[in-house]
PDB file of C-alpha atoms in Angstrom:
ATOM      1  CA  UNK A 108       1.020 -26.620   9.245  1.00  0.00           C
ATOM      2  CA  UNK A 109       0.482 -22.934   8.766  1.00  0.00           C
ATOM      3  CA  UNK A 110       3.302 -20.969   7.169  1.00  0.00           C
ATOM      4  CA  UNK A 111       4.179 -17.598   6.258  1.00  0.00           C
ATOM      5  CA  UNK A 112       2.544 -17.978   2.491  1.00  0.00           C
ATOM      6  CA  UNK A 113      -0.152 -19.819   3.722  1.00  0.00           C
ATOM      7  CA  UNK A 114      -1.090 -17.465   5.661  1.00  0.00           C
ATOM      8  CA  UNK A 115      -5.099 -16.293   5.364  1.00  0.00           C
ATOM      9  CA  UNK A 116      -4.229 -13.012   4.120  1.00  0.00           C
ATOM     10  CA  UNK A 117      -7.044 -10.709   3.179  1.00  0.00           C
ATOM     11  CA  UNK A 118      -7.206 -11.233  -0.929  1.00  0.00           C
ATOM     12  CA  UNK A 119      -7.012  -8.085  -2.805  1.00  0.00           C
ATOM     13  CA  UNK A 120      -7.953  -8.003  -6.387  1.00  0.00           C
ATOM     14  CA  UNK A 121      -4.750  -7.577  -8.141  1.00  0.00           C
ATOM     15  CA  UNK A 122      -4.478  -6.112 -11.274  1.00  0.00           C
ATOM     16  CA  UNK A 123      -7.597  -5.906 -13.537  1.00  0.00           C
ATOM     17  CA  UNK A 124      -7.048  -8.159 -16.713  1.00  0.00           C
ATOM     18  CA  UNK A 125     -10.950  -6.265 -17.956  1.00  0.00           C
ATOM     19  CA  UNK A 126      -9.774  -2.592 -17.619  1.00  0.00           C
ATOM     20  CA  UNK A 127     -11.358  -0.811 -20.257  1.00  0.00           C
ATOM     21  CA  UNK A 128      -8.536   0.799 -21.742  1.00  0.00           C
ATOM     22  CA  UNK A 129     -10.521   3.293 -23.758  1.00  0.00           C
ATOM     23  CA  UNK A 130     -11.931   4.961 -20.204  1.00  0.00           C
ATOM     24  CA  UNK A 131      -8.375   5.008 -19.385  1.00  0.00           C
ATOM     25  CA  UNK A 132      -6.944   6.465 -22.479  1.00  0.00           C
ATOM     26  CA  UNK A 133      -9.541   9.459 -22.665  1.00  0.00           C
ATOM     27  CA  UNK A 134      -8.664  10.097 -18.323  1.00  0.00           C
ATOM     28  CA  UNK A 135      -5.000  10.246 -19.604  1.00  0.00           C
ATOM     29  CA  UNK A 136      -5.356  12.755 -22.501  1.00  0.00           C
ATOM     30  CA  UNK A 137      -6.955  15.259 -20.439  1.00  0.00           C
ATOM     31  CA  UNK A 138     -11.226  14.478 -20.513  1.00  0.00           C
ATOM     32  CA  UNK A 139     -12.189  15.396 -17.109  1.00  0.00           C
ATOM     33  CA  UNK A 140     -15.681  13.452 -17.032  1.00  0.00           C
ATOM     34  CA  UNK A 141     -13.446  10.462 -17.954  1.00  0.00           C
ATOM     35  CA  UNK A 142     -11.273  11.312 -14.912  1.00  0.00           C
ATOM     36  CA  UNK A 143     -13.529  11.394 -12.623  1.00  0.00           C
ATOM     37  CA  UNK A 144     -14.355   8.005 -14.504  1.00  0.00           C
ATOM     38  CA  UNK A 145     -11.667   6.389 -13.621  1.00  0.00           C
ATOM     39  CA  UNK A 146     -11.076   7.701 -10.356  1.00  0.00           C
ATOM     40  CA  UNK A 147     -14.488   6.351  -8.509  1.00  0.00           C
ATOM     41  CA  UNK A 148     -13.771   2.887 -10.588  1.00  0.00           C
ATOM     42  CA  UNK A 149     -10.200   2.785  -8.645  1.00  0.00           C
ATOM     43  CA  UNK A 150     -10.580   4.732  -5.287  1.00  0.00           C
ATOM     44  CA  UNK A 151     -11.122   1.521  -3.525  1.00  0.00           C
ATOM     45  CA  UNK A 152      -8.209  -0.028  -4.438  1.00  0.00           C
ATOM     46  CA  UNK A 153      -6.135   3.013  -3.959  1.00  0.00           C
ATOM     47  CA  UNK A 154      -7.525   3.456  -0.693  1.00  0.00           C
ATOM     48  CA  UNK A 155      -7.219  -0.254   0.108  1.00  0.00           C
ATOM     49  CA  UNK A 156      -3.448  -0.623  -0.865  1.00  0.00           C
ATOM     50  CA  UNK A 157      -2.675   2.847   1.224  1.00  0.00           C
ATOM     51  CA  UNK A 158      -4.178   1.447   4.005  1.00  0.00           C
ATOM     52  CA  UNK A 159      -2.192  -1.662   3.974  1.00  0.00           C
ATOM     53  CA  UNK A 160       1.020   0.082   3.351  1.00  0.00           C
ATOM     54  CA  UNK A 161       0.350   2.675   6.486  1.00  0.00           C
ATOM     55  CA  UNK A 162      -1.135   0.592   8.770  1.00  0.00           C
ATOM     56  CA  UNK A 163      -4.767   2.271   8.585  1.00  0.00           C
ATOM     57  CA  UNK A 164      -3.521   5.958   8.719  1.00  0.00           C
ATOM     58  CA  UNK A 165      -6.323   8.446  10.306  1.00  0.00           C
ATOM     59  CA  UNK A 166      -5.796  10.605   7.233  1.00  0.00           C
ATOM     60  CA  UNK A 167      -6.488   8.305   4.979  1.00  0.00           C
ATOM     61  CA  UNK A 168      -8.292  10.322   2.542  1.00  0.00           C
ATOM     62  CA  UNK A 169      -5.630  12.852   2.410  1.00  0.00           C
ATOM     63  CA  UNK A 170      -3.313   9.766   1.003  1.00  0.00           C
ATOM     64  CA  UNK A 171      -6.170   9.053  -1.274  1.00  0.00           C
ATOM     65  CA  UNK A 172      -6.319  12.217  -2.815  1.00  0.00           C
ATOM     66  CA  UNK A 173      -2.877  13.182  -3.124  1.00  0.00           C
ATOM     67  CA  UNK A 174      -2.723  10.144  -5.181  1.00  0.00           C
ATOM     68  CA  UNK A 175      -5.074  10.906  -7.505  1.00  0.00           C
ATOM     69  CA  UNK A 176      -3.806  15.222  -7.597  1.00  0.00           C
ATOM     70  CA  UNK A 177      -0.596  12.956  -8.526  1.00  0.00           C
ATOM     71  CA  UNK A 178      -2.250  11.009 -11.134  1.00  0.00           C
ATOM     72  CA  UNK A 179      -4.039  13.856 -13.243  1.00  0.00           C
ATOM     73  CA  UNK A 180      -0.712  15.813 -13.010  1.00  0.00           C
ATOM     74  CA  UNK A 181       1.449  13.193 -14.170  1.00  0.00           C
ATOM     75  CA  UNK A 182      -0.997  11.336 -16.405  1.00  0.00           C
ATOM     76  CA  UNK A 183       1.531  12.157 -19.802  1.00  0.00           C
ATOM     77  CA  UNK A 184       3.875   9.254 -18.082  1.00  0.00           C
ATOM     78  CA  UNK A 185       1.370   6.692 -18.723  1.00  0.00           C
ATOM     79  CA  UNK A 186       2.488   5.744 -22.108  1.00  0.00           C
ATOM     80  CA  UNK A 187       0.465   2.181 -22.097  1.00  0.00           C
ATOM     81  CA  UNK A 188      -2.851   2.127 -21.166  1.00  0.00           C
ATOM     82  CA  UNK A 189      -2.818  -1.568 -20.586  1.00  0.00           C
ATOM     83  CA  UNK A 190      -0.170  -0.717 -17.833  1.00  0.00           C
ATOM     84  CA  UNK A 191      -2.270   1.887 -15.970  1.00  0.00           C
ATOM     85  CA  UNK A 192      -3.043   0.004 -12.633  1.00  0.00           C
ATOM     86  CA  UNK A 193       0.329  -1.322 -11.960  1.00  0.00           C
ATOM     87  CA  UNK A 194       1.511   2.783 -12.658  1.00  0.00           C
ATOM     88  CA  UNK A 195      -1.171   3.623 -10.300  1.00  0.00           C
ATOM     89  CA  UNK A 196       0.275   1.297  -7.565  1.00  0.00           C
ATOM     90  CA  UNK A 197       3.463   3.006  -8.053  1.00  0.00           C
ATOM     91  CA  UNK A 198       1.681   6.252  -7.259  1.00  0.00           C
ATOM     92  CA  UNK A 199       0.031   5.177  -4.385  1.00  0.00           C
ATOM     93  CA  UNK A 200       3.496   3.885  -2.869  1.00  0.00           C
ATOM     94  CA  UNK A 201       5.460   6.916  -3.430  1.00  0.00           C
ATOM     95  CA  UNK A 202       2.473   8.757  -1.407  1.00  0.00           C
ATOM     96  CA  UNK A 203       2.615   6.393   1.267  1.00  0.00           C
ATOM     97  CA  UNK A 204       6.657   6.810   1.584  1.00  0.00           C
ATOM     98  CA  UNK A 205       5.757  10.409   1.683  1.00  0.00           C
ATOM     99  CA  UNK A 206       3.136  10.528   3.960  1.00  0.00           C
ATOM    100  CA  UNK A 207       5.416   8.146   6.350  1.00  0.00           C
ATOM    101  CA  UNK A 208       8.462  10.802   5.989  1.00  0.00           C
ATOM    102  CA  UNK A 209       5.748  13.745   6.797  1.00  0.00           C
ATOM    103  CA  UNK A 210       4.625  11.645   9.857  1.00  0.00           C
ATOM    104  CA  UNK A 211       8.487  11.158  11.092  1.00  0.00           C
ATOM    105  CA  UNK A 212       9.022  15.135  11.353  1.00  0.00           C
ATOM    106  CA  UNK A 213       6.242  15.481  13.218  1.00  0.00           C
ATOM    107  CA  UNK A 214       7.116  12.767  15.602  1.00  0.00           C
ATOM    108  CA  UNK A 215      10.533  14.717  15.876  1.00  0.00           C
ATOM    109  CA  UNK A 216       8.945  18.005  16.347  1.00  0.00           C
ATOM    110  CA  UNK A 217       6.122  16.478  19.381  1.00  0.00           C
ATOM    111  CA  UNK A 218       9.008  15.032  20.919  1.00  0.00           C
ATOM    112  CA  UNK A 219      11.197  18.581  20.758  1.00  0.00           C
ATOM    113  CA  UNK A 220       7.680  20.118  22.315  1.00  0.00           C
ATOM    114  CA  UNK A 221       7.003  17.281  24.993  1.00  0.00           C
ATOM    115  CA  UNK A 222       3.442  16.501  23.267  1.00  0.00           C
ATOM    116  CA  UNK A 223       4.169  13.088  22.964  1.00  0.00           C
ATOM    117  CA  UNK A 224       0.954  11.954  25.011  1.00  0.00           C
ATOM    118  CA  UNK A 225      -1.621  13.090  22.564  1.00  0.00           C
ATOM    119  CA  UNK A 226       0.024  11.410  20.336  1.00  0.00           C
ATOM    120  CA  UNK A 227       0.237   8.470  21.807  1.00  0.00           C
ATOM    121  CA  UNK A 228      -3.299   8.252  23.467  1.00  0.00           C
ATOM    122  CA  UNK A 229      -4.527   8.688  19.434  1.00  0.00           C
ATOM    123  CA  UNK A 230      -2.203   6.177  18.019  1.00  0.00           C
ATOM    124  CA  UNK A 231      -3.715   3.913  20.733  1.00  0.00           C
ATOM    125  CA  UNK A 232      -7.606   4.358  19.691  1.00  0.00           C
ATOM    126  CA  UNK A 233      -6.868   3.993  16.253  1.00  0.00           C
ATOM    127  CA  UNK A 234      -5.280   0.926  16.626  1.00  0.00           C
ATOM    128  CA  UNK A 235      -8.152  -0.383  19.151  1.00  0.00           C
ATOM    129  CA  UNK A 236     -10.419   0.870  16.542  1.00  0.00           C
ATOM    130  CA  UNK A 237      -9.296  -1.734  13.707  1.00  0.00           C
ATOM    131  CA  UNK A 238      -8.482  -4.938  15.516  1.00  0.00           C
ATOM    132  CA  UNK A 239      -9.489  -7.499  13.450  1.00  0.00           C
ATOM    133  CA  UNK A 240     -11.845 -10.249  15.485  1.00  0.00           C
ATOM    134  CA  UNK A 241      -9.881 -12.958  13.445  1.00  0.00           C
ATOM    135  CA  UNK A 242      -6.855 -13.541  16.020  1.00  0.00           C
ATOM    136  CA  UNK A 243      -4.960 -15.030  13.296  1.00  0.00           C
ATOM    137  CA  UNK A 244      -5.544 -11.932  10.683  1.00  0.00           C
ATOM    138  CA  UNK A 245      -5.062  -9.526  13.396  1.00  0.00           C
ATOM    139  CA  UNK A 246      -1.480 -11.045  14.267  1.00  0.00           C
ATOM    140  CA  UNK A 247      -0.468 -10.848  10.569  1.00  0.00           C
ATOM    141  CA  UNK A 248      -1.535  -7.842  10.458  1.00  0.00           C
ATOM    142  CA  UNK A 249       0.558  -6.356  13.616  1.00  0.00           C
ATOM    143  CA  UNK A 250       3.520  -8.259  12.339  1.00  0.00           C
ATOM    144  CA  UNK A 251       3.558  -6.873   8.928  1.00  0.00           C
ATOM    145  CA  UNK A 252       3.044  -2.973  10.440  1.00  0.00           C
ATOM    146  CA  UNK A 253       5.819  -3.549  12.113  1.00  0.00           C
ATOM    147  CA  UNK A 254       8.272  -4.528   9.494  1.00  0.00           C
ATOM    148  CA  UNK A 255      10.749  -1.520   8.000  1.00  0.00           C
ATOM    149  CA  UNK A 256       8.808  -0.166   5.157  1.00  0.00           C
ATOM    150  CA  UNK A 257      10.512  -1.531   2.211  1.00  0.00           C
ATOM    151  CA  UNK A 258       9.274  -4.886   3.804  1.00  0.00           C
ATOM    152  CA  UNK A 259       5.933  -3.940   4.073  1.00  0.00           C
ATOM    153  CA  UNK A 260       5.685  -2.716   0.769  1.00  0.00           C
ATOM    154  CA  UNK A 261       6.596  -5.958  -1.628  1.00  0.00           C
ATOM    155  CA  UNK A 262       4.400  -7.957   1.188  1.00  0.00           C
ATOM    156  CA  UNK A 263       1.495  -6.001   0.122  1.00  0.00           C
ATOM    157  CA  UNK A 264       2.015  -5.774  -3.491  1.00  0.00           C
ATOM    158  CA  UNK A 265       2.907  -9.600  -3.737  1.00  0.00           C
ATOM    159  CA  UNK A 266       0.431 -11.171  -1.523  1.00  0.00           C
ATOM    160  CA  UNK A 267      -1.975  -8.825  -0.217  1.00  0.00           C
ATOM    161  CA  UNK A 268      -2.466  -7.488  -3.982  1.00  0.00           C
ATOM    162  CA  UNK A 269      -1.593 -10.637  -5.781  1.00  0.00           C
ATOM    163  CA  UNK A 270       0.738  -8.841  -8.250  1.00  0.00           C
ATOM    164  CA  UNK A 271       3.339 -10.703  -9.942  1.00  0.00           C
ATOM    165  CA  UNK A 272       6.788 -10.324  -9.686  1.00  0.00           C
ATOM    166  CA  UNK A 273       7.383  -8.499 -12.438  1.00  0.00           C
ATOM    167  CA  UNK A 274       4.529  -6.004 -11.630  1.00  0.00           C
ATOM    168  CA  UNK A 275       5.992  -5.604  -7.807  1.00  0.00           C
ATOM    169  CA  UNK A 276       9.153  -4.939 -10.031  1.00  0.00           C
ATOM    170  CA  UNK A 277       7.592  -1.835 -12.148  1.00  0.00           C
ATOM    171  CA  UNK A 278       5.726  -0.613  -9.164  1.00  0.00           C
ATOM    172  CA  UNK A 279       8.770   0.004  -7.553  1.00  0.00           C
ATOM    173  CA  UNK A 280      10.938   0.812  -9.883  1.00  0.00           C
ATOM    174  CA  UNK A 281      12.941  -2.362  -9.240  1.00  0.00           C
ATOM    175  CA  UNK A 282      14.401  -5.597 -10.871  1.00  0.00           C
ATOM    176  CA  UNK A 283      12.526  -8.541 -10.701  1.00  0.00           C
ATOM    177  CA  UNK A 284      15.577 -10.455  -9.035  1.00  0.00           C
ATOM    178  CA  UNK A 285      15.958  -7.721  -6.531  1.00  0.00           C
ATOM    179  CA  UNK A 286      11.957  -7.680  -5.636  1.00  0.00           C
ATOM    180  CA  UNK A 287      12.622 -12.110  -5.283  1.00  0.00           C
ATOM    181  CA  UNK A 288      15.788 -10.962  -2.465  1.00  0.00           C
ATOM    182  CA  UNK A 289      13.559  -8.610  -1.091  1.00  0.00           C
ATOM    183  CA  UNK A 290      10.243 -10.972  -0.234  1.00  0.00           C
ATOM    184  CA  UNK A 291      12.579 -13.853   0.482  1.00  0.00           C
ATOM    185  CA  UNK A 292      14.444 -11.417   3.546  1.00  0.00           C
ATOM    186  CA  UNK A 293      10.642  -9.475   4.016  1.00  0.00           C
ATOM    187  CA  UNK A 294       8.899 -13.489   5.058  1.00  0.00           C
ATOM    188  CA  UNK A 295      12.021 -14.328   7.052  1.00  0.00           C
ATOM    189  CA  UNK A 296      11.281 -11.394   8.920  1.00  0.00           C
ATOM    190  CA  UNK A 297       8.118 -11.708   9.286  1.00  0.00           C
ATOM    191  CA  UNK A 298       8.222 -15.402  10.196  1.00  0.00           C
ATOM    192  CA  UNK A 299      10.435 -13.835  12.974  1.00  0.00           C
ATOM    193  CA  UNK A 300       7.831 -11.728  14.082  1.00  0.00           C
ATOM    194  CA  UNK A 301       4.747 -14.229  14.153  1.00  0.00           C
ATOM    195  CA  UNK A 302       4.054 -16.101  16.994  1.00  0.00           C
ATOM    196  CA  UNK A 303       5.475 -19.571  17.096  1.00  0.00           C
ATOM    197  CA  UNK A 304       2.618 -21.605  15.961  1.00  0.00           C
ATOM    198  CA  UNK A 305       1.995 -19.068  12.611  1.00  0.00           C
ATOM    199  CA  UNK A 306       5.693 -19.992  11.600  1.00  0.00           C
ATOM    200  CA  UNK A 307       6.684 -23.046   9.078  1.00  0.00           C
TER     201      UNK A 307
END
């Protein structure tokens, strides 16, 4: 019987355990060569995890680089290089709530204009574009985009990024009890949104 944590999710690679921390530590203090380093070693997974928290945004890349702008600016947080990815995911979520609160005032703002068609007709081939062939994978994956964003967020982390807990917890700036509430109410949900015969 399928349930909602055995579901075939599409693995992510978590956190790297190898990260060579001395590539890291020069990026941090300011090398640019380093920077640039690190930044084609973790583009994929930036662009990977902003993609699952958006639901495959057309402007992507935008995310993408914001993130990293974000990470060069701000690299004098990082105090522990050992804790640079999970500091990293943190980045890449505050860009995506960003991104999602830029893409709300433009929905306001088409809707105060009457453009809502364009919109729509766009939203509609980018969706078309990245159906899955998988049934099952694409029904996950239209469940989980349509969960409220706080939802979506320690779904991804946990599961589609394999982070612990406790990493969900510091990549949100959270407690590791409240991140447990929050997946327990996110899979209920979920489960709620999943055709019957996905559901435990």
């Amino acid at each position: 019987m399928t349930t909602v944590t055995s579901i075939p999710w599409t693995k992510g690679a978590g956190l790297r355990r190898d990260e060579d921390h001395s590539l890291v530590e020069r990026a941090l203090d300011g090398d640019p060569r380093a920077f640039a380093q690190l930044v084609a070693v973790h583009r994929d997974y930036v662009t990977r995890l902003a993609h699952r928290l958006l639901g495959w945004d057309p402007d992507i890349e935008d995310v993408v680089q914001e993130v990293f702008i974000r990470v060069w600016q701000r690299r004098g947080q990082v105090r522990e290089p050992t804790k640079f990815r999970g500091w990293l995911a943190a980045v890449t979520v505050n860009a995506a709530r960003s991104r999602l609160r830029h893409k709300r005032v433009r929905r306001v703002l088409l809707l105060n204009f009457g453009q809502t068609a364009s919109a729509a007709v766009c939203d509609e081939r980018i969706v078309g574009e990245m159906i899955e062939r998988d049934e099952t994978g694409r029904q996950v994956r239209e469940a989980v985009n349509a969960l409220p964003q706080r939802d979506k967020e320690v779904l991804v982390l946990r599961y589609l990024e394999q982070m612990t807990v406790e990493e969900v917890a510091g990549a949100l700036g959270l407690r590791a009890n409240a991140v447990e509430v929050r997946l327990h109410r996110a899979r209920k949900r979920l489960a709620d949104r999943l055709p019957k015969e996905l559901r435990s």
